[in-house]
């Protein structure tokens, strides 16, 4: 590694992380009595073999990318936001609440904006608790995740439950608000471009503006930030709020692009997996895109493994978890804020 | 290519890891895995290696909302799938999907895209996604068990297990000393609710003053909650309990054993789970689901909501021997006959 | 009765020879003072005696027998007890729990006896964190006594104590001496050393400069031994022309500190073009003073900039032209993982010189700015986009100085600006300071390098225990400066002002 040029070092580490992850997954499969090579091949095929598989992977990657950009922003600013899950739920909640009131396609930006605002607001709570009350954002964002989850649970069982009252879920938002689908009958929707756009904007802001620079200084050295006249409080607010807004947007996009409604198990842990995504991307907004595709492929591949080989859901989950752990083990050490 | 399960490695961890790295290396270096599968996505790892492309077996897939080892609802679906494989000569696959519409839709799409002839979504909650996906895949038929919706290529199959629950209610009302019974559901979904209220209807048909408490614990797997709920009902005097809460029922049976009262199983004959306490189980016959799939494959089944009950032999009631008196047995037979003839609507009274 | 000795101990850390052949005999029933400036090697020697550091050369002897300590555990077993300057007590544990921590076979009788000697018998079950500092320190000593230490090392023990607490400590040290133990008393306070110790050893730059009986030593001798021969201010640099106006005026400034003494009523003024030196041993409130001046630390008292009250807060002081070079460049000065270019504009990142539409940064303008700085200061770096961490310490410090001087500030507060950098970088930074002052900069130079202060400053003051002495000329007698640094100045000097 020592000979690699500086610019290639971070990507090389990420590639090493993915390789280690695959090895870990293979080892788990082997222990469970499956031939790992063909099984991994099945996973790869389920995730990338053909337009349908690719579309599914991208659909899964979209919320991961948006949350991942958010987490990467927070980490860059030295804020350990592990609350993307809750911020995403609040975003989805706001999107559904707004989407049920507004039925016109023109309202789509408004719906997405309210999702981002809700996610950002949820994260701002943690930021405020940190600067005003000294509560570690690790604790507060995690707690806010639980609150968001139970809030959604209560709402879909109660006030926001569909009129038919059959299932714990809300009504669907108006069809006019649904994001356009590409390549039907796949589920690929326009949210993919929102994710790419968000990553590009985050990249430009983080590395090419004065306020982005201030955020990174705070993340790298809070003392140096203070010396340079940067307010740690306000910058932490900004980092967490922007981070939450990205996650909230992910929730909004997921509602308009995939689920069309809100229900209890809305997120299969996208917000948590986004932490691994951000670490694999080495906290770089553009790196988040391939990293999110990796993790989206992992989700789709694990389902494919079940479908094709009959690997039980539990074992597929174990393989997935081991892969995530390997990624974090190789790439996470230096990148998580202290 | 075949998926002979490798012998569980008894060698060291290191070897496992090394072999993993070797395999990964092989793939990463641009090599194809040996026996590179056909390009069709997803079919790569078909367990049946020798499926000739010309003589195409019909393919049927099952989406389970929970683990097939639950000895209840999901096991029932899997039993049906096994029958479909054996008796209809189909190639079958099964996948467990998360409890979320997005994942259910993805499951439907994935199998449909692979060209499966029939995809079964096992539970009424699959109905909306089946309708949504069915539009995109007219050549695949989607079956929703306990569903309430239909389309040209969407068939809902409803097992009216409630007809048997009605009989259970009648037994409870006849044998109860306290005049009270309890019914515990998992999540409050229509299929489950109908089932439990049919139990109440049956009980009240025998004893109009019978008190039957109905409660939902909000989960299909939370055995602790199920036990708490059962204990609460027993403490209020219930001496019979019926459940429809799938894997969480273990908690109900635990409570029943602790307080030594009697209970009913559900879905399958569950008497082995508490032999001294379970006196009968309303059952669904997986053969009924297999029969619907057979009709679909032979183009005999149009898209509709199919109700299966006692008269189709798709719903039954497994009674423990020696518990039921001759007199009661006669009464039950009469009720069964009336239900089969359609003279009794077991679902008449709903909350 | 045990005699301890260090024989020809040497230890090197990177480029720094911390200890260079130190030999020392510590006799039983004696209190042995160890004196020296920051970086003289006192702490390293303690650490080696306590087994926490292994020497490169030399060894420890107990009664003439060679000891080999693999860790502090070995040293404790051999009878060495160390009382750290910063206590190592578990604050939520009681004193008893703290003392018995890690002892497989607690001996209650011995604990009671030791506690009674220290007057701690009543506090054994009190929670450590709630006790006053003096009691906590005695608990540390109790740990050593309970383990039957024959050599007790006290590292700057009075730094955190009130005078009565210090008196109590001294009384106890004398009692231990009477009982036959050896006590090593590490300090930079001359008066304390002379008052308490039987023998005094002065360390300077890792060598033993003098070992004397305390009764034969004078404060002046010891101060001179500690400070050594000083270079005269370099004569090649022309004297700076100092303006008449007070650019910076500080009146009775007081500020709390996170650890150690804060600032107590410091007053001074710096004229335009002047370099005002503040000398002192580290940890006497310099950081608090610098941060209070920079606007980073809330403070009482008044600060005037060009006859106008200085605004509060770092950002506002920055805008008013008050720049700051913190002592810890790696943590407080630079963001190590950010690029050279990004670090070069920190604090000025919103400057219109490179601000474009929408808050974007004009990278071309920044590159030009960085090129100017690196050329002027001869900063060597892989590229402007390389992380600052890849630069050597000297180049990092030059970058920091270049950044702070780039925008022609009115005042610069620099703390230890040449600490740990190579000779060439020291010269470059000093040249830059002089050049900037020639153009009107007022420099507050806070440094523990007395040479640096003597060679650069037009006037200087000495900081000790949070108090600033009156301003002195740079040719003030070394003994005076040395005694002020050691806290031995006449009171009128400590409370002096520039008035």
PDB file of N, CA, C and O in Angstrom, chain C residues 16-65:
ATOM      1  N   UNK C  16      15.226  13.929  19.973  1.00  0.00           N
ATOM      2  CA  UNK C  16      15.500  14.584  21.246  1.00  0.00           C
ATOM      3  C   UNK C  16      16.189  13.623  22.206  1.00  0.00           C
ATOM      4  O   UNK C  16      15.686  12.528  22.460  1.00  0.00           O
ATOM      5  N   UNK C  17      17.340  14.031  22.719  1.00  0.00           N
ATOM      6  CA  UNK C  17      18.026  13.235  23.732  1.00  0.00           C
ATOM      7  C   UNK C  17      17.467  13.693  25.076  1.00  0.00           C
ATOM      8  O   UNK C  17      17.911  14.681  25.646  1.00  0.00           O
ATOM      9  N   UNK C  18      16.461  12.950  25.580  1.00  0.00           N
ATOM     10  CA  UNK C  18      15.781  13.396  26.794  1.00  0.00           C
ATOM     11  C   UNK C  18      16.686  13.256  28.006  1.00  0.00           C
ATOM     12  O   UNK C  18      16.712  14.121  28.877  1.00  0.00           O
ATOM     13  N   UNK C  19      17.420  12.158  28.084  1.00  0.00           N
ATOM     14  CA  UNK C  19      18.360  11.947  29.179  1.00  0.00           C
ATOM     15  C   UNK C  19      19.684  11.508  28.569  1.00  0.00           C
ATOM     16  O   UNK C  19      19.707  10.705  27.646  1.00  0.00           O
ATOM     17  N   UNK C  20      20.757  12.051  29.127  1.00  0.00           N
ATOM     18  CA  UNK C  20      22.052  11.786  28.505  1.00  0.00           C
ATOM     19  C   UNK C  20      23.062  11.447  29.599  1.00  0.00           C
ATOM     20  O   UNK C  20      23.854  12.289  30.011  1.00  0.00           O
ATOM     21  N   UNK C  21      22.993  10.246  30.116  1.00  0.00           N
ATOM     22  CA  UNK C  21      23.955   9.815  31.118  1.00  0.00           C
ATOM     23  C   UNK C  21      23.704  10.412  32.489  1.00  0.00           C
ATOM     24  O   UNK C  21      24.587  11.056  33.070  1.00  0.00           O
ATOM     25  N   UNK C  22      22.522  10.202  33.026  1.00  0.00           N
ATOM     26  CA  UNK C  22      22.181  10.768  34.325  1.00  0.00           C
ATOM     27  C   UNK C  22      22.466   9.746  35.418  1.00  0.00           C
ATOM     28  O   UNK C  22      22.017   8.599  35.340  1.00  0.00           O
ATOM     29  N   UNK C  23      23.235  10.154  36.407  1.00  0.00           N
ATOM     30  CA  UNK C  23      23.467   9.302  37.573  1.00  0.00           C
ATOM     31  C   UNK C  23      23.024  10.065  38.807  1.00  0.00           C
ATOM     32  O   UNK C  23      23.212  11.277  38.907  1.00  0.00           O
ATOM     33  N   UNK C  24      22.448   9.316  39.757  1.00  0.00           N
ATOM     34  CA  UNK C  24      21.809   9.968  40.890  1.00  0.00           C
ATOM     35  C   UNK C  24      21.770   8.951  42.026  1.00  0.00           C
ATOM     36  O   UNK C  24      21.427   7.787  41.800  1.00  0.00           O
ATOM     37  N   UNK C  25      22.142   9.372  43.223  1.00  0.00           N
ATOM     38  CA  UNK C  25      22.013   8.455  44.349  1.00  0.00           C
ATOM     39  C   UNK C  25      21.011   9.041  45.331  1.00  0.00           C
ATOM     40  O   UNK C  25      21.095  10.215  45.688  1.00  0.00           O
ATOM     41  N   UNK C  26      20.039   8.238  45.710  1.00  0.00           N
ATOM     42  CA  UNK C  26      18.988   8.711  46.605  1.00  0.00           C
ATOM     43  C   UNK C  26      19.137   7.942  47.910  1.00  0.00           C
ATOM     44  O   UNK C  26      18.881   6.733  47.962  1.00  0.00           O
ATOM     45  N   UNK C  27      19.568   8.643  48.934  1.00  0.00           N
ATOM     46  CA  UNK C  27      19.865   7.951  50.178  1.00  0.00           C
ATOM     47  C   UNK C  27      18.633   7.833  51.043  1.00  0.00           C
ATOM     48  O   UNK C  27      17.728   8.656  50.952  1.00  0.00           O
ATOM     49  N   UNK C  28      18.622   6.830  51.888  1.00  0.00           N
ATOM     50  CA  UNK C  28      17.457   6.651  52.763  1.00  0.00           C
ATOM     51  C   UNK C  28      17.386   7.773  53.778  1.00  0.00           C
ATOM     52  O   UNK C  28      18.411   8.347  54.173  1.00  0.00           O
ATOM     53  N   UNK C  29      16.182   8.108  54.167  1.00  0.00           N
ATOM     54  CA  UNK C  29      16.009   9.158  55.152  1.00  0.00           C
ATOM     55  C   UNK C  29      16.380  10.527  54.629  1.00  0.00           C
ATOM     56  O   UNK C  29      16.811  11.398  55.369  1.00  0.00           O
ATOM     57  N   UNK C  30      16.217  10.698  53.324  1.00  0.00           N
ATOM     58  CA  UNK C  30      16.537  11.986  52.723  1.00  0.00           C
ATOM     59  C   UNK C  30      15.393  12.434  51.818  1.00  0.00           C
ATOM     60  O   UNK C  30      14.701  11.599  51.234  1.00  0.00           O
ATOM     61  N   UNK C  31      15.276  13.737  51.677  1.00  0.00           N
ATOM     62  CA  UNK C  31      14.376  14.263  50.647  1.00  0.00           C
ATOM     63  C   UNK C  31      15.255  14.873  49.573  1.00  0.00           C
ATOM     64  O   UNK C  31      16.059  15.764  49.833  1.00  0.00           O
ATOM     65  N   UNK C  32      15.093  14.314  48.380  1.00  0.00           N
ATOM     66  CA  UNK C  32      15.985  14.677  47.285  1.00  0.00           C
ATOM     67  C   UNK C  32      15.210  15.509  46.277  1.00  0.00           C
ATOM     68  O   UNK C  32      14.226  15.036  45.695  1.00  0.00           O
ATOM     69  N   UNK C  33      15.612  16.745  46.070  1.00  0.00           N
ATOM     70  CA  UNK C  33      14.913  17.602  45.117  1.00  0.00           C
ATOM     71  C   UNK C  33      15.458  17.415  43.716  1.00  0.00           C
ATOM     72  O   UNK C  33      16.653  17.239  43.526  1.00  0.00           O
ATOM     73  N   UNK C  34      14.554  17.451  42.756  1.00  0.00           N
ATOM     74  CA  UNK C  34      14.966  17.346  41.356  1.00  0.00           C
ATOM     75  C   UNK C  34      14.419  18.577  40.642  1.00  0.00           C
ATOM     76  O   UNK C  34      13.211  18.752  40.528  1.00  0.00           O
ATOM     77  N   UNK C  35      15.323  19.437  40.184  1.00  0.00           N
ATOM     78  CA  UNK C  35      14.924  20.714  39.601  1.00  0.00           C
ATOM     79  C   UNK C  35      15.262  20.763  38.129  1.00  0.00           C
ATOM     80  O   UNK C  35      16.213  20.130  37.684  1.00  0.00           O
ATOM     81  N   UNK C  36      14.494  21.525  37.394  1.00  0.00           N
ATOM     82  CA  UNK C  36      14.828  21.704  35.984  1.00  0.00           C
ATOM     83  C   UNK C  36      13.693  22.371  35.256  1.00  0.00           C
ATOM     84  O   UNK C  36      12.544  22.372  35.702  1.00  0.00           O
ATOM     85  N   UNK C  37      14.029  22.946  34.093  1.00  0.00           N
ATOM     86  CA  UNK C  37      13.010  23.576  33.254  1.00  0.00           C
ATOM     87  C   UNK C  37      12.170  22.505  32.577  1.00  0.00           C
ATOM     88  O   UNK C  37      12.478  21.317  32.650  1.00  0.00           O
ATOM     89  N   UNK C  38      11.139  22.968  31.828  1.00  0.00           N
ATOM     90  CA  UNK C  38      10.421  22.021  30.986  1.00  0.00           C
ATOM     91  C   UNK C  38      11.395  21.375  30.022  1.00  0.00           C
ATOM     92  O   UNK C  38      12.231  22.036  29.434  1.00  0.00           O
ATOM     93  N   UNK C  39      11.257  20.072  29.859  1.00  0.00           N
ATOM     94  CA  UNK C  39      12.090  19.400  28.882  1.00  0.00           C
ATOM     95  C   UNK C  39      13.492  19.125  29.369  1.00  0.00           C
ATOM     96  O   UNK C  39      14.345  18.685  28.597  1.00  0.00           O
ATOM     97  N   UNK C  40      13.761  19.351  30.666  1.00  0.00           N
ATOM     98  CA  UNK C  40      15.106  19.085  31.168  1.00  0.00           C
ATOM     99  C   UNK C  40      15.332  17.591  31.361  1.00  0.00           C
ATOM    100  O   UNK C  40      16.462  17.148  31.463  1.00  0.00           O
ATOM    101  N   UNK C  41      14.241  16.831  31.427  1.00  0.00           N
ATOM    102  CA  UNK C  41      14.376  15.386  31.565  1.00  0.00           C
ATOM    103  C   UNK C  41      13.832  14.837  32.874  1.00  0.00           C
ATOM    104  O   UNK C  41      13.944  13.646  33.141  1.00  0.00           O
ATOM    105  N   UNK C  42      13.228  15.713  33.705  1.00  0.00           N
ATOM    106  CA  UNK C  42      12.742  15.256  35.002  1.00  0.00           C
ATOM    107  C   UNK C  42      11.693  14.158  34.857  1.00  0.00           C
ATOM    108  O   UNK C  42      11.765  13.107  35.510  1.00  0.00           O
ATOM    109  N   UNK C  43      10.722  14.402  33.989  1.00  0.00           N
ATOM    110  CA  UNK C  43       9.611  13.457  33.882  1.00  0.00           C
ATOM    111  C   UNK C  43      10.079  12.128  33.309  1.00  0.00           C
ATOM    112  O   UNK C  43       9.623  11.064  33.719  1.00  0.00           O
ATOM    113  N   UNK C  44      10.998  12.194  32.353  1.00  0.00           N
ATOM    114  CA  UNK C  44      11.519  10.951  31.782  1.00  0.00           C
ATOM    115  C   UNK C  44      12.241  10.144  32.846  1.00  0.00           C
ATOM    116  O   UNK C  44      12.079   8.926  32.950  1.00  0.00           O
ATOM    117  N   UNK C  45      13.022  10.828  33.669  1.00  0.00           N
ATOM    118  CA  UNK C  45      13.751  10.130  34.726  1.00  0.00           C
ATOM    119  C   UNK C  45      12.774   9.464  35.700  1.00  0.00           C
ATOM    120  O   UNK C  45      12.961   8.304  36.089  1.00  0.00           O
ATOM    121  N   UNK C  46      11.727  10.189  36.070  1.00  0.00           N
ATOM    122  CA  UNK C  46      10.712   9.622  36.958  1.00  0.00           C
ATOM    123  C   UNK C  46      10.098   8.377  36.354  1.00  0.00           C
ATOM    124  O   UNK C  46       9.920   7.344  36.997  1.00  0.00           O
ATOM    125  N   UNK C  47       9.754   8.511  35.080  1.00  0.00           N
ATOM    126  CA  UNK C  47       9.096   7.427  34.389  1.00  0.00           C
ATOM    127  C   UNK C  47       9.984   6.178  34.356  1.00  0.00           C
ATOM    128  O   UNK C  47       9.514   5.057  34.497  1.00  0.00           O
ATOM    129  N   UNK C  48      11.294   6.380  34.231  1.00  0.00           N
ATOM    130  CA  UNK C  48      12.223   5.246  34.218  1.00  0.00           C
ATOM    131  C   UNK C  48      12.346   4.650  35.619  1.00  0.00           C
ATOM    132  O   UNK C  48      12.309   3.427  35.787  1.00  0.00           O
ATOM    133  N   UNK C  49      12.414   5.522  36.630  1.00  0.00           N
ATOM    134  CA  UNK C  49      12.482   5.016  38.003  1.00  0.00           C
ATOM    135  C   UNK C  49      11.235   4.202  38.341  1.00  0.00           C
ATOM    136  O   UNK C  49      11.283   3.236  39.097  1.00  0.00           O
ATOM    137  N   UNK C  50      10.120   4.579  37.763  1.00  0.00           N
ATOM    138  CA  UNK C  50       8.861   3.929  38.080  1.00  0.00           C
ATOM    139  C   UNK C  50       8.591   2.728  37.162  1.00  0.00           C
ATOM    140  O   UNK C  50       7.550   2.096  37.235  1.00  0.00           O
ATOM    141  N   UNK C  51       9.514   2.450  36.258  1.00  0.00           N
ATOM    142  CA  UNK C  51       9.352   1.261  35.424  1.00  0.00           C
ATOM    143  C   UNK C  51       8.432   1.442  34.242  1.00  0.00           C
ATOM    144  O   UNK C  51       8.179   0.495  33.499  1.00  0.00           O
ATOM    145  N   UNK C  52       7.897   2.646  34.049  1.00  0.00           N
ATOM    146  CA  UNK C  52       6.963   2.854  32.952  1.00  0.00           C
ATOM    147  C   UNK C  52       7.691   3.072  31.623  1.00  0.00           C
ATOM    148  O   UNK C  52       7.117   2.902  30.563  1.00  0.00           O
ATOM    149  N   UNK C  53       8.948   3.459  31.699  1.00  0.00           N
ATOM    150  CA  UNK C  53       9.756   3.671  30.496  1.00  0.00           C
ATOM    151  C   UNK C  53      11.046   2.887  30.657  1.00  0.00           C
ATOM    152  O   UNK C  53      11.611   2.843  31.761  1.00  0.00           O
ATOM    153  N   UNK C  54      11.521   2.277  29.597  1.00  0.00           N
ATOM    154  CA  UNK C  54      12.793   1.557  29.676  1.00  0.00           C
ATOM    155  C   UNK C  54      13.898   2.455  29.129  1.00  0.00           C
ATOM    156  O   UNK C  54      13.751   3.037  28.058  1.00  0.00           O
ATOM    157  N   UNK C  55      14.987   2.575  29.849  1.00  0.00           N
ATOM    158  CA  UNK C  55      16.084   3.431  29.360  1.00  0.00           C
ATOM    159  C   UNK C  55      16.806   2.761  28.188  1.00  0.00           C
ATOM    160  O   UNK C  55      16.790   1.534  28.057  1.00  0.00           O
ATOM    161  N   UNK C  56      17.420   3.599  27.341  1.00  0.00           N
ATOM    162  CA  UNK C  56      18.248   3.044  26.267  1.00  0.00           C
ATOM    163  C   UNK C  56      19.548   2.486  26.844  1.00  0.00           C
ATOM    164  O   UNK C  56      20.125   1.542  26.328  1.00  0.00           O
ATOM    165  N   UNK C  57      20.000   3.109  27.904  1.00  0.00           N
ATOM    166  CA  UNK C  57      21.280   2.749  28.488  1.00  0.00           C
ATOM    167  C   UNK C  57      21.157   2.977  29.988  1.00  0.00           C
ATOM    168  O   UNK C  57      20.322   3.759  30.442  1.00  0.00           O
ATOM    169  N   UNK C  58      21.985   2.302  30.753  1.00  0.00           N
ATOM    170  CA  UNK C  58      21.983   2.532  32.183  1.00  0.00           C
ATOM    171  C   UNK C  58      20.952   1.690  32.899  1.00  0.00           C
ATOM    172  O   UNK C  58      20.181   0.969  32.277  1.00  0.00           O
ATOM    173  N   UNK C  59      20.937   1.793  34.253  1.00  0.00           N
ATOM    174  CA  UNK C  59      20.027   0.958  35.011  1.00  0.00           C
ATOM    175  C   UNK C  59      19.744   1.576  36.373  1.00  0.00           C
ATOM    176  O   UNK C  59      20.363   2.557  36.774  1.00  0.00           O
ATOM    177  N   UNK C  60      18.806   0.961  37.075  1.00  0.00           N
ATOM    178  CA  UNK C  60      18.433   1.383  38.425  1.00  0.00           C
ATOM    179  C   UNK C  60      19.040   0.392  39.407  1.00  0.00           C
ATOM    180  O   UNK C  60      19.085  -0.814  39.124  1.00  0.00           O
ATOM    181  N   UNK C  61      19.510   0.891  40.552  1.00  0.00           N
ATOM    182  CA  UNK C  61      20.040  -0.003  41.584  1.00  0.00           C
ATOM    183  C   UNK C  61      19.269   0.186  42.873  1.00  0.00           C
ATOM    184  O   UNK C  61      18.893   1.306  43.226  1.00  0.00           O
ATOM    185  N   UNK C  62      19.068  -0.950  43.586  1.00  0.00           N
ATOM    186  CA  UNK C  62      18.509  -0.865  44.927  1.00  0.00           C
ATOM    187  C   UNK C  62      19.517  -1.533  45.858  1.00  0.00           C
ATOM    188  O   UNK C  62      19.816  -2.719  45.672  1.00  0.00           O
ATOM    189  N   UNK C  63      20.033  -0.773  46.805  1.00  0.00           N
ATOM    190  CA  UNK C  63      21.084  -1.273  47.701  1.00  0.00           C
ATOM    191  C   UNK C  63      22.198  -1.935  46.900  1.00  0.00           C
ATOM    192  O   UNK C  63      22.666  -3.021  47.238  1.00  0.00           O
ATOM    193  N   UNK C  64      22.571  -1.308  45.797  1.00  0.00           N
ATOM    194  CA  UNK C  64      23.682  -1.820  45.003  1.00  0.00           C
ATOM    195  C   UNK C  64      23.312  -2.964  44.079  1.00  0.00           C
ATOM    196  O   UNK C  64      24.135  -3.383  43.271  1.00  0.00           O
ATOM    197  N   UNK C  65      22.084  -3.450  44.190  1.00  0.00           N
ATOM    198  CA  UNK C  65      21.694  -4.547  43.282  1.00  0.00           C
ATOM    199  C   UNK C  65      20.966  -3.999  42.079  1.00  0.00           C
ATOM    200  O   UNK C  65      20.085  -3.148  42.190  1.00  0.00           O
TER     201      UNK C  65
END
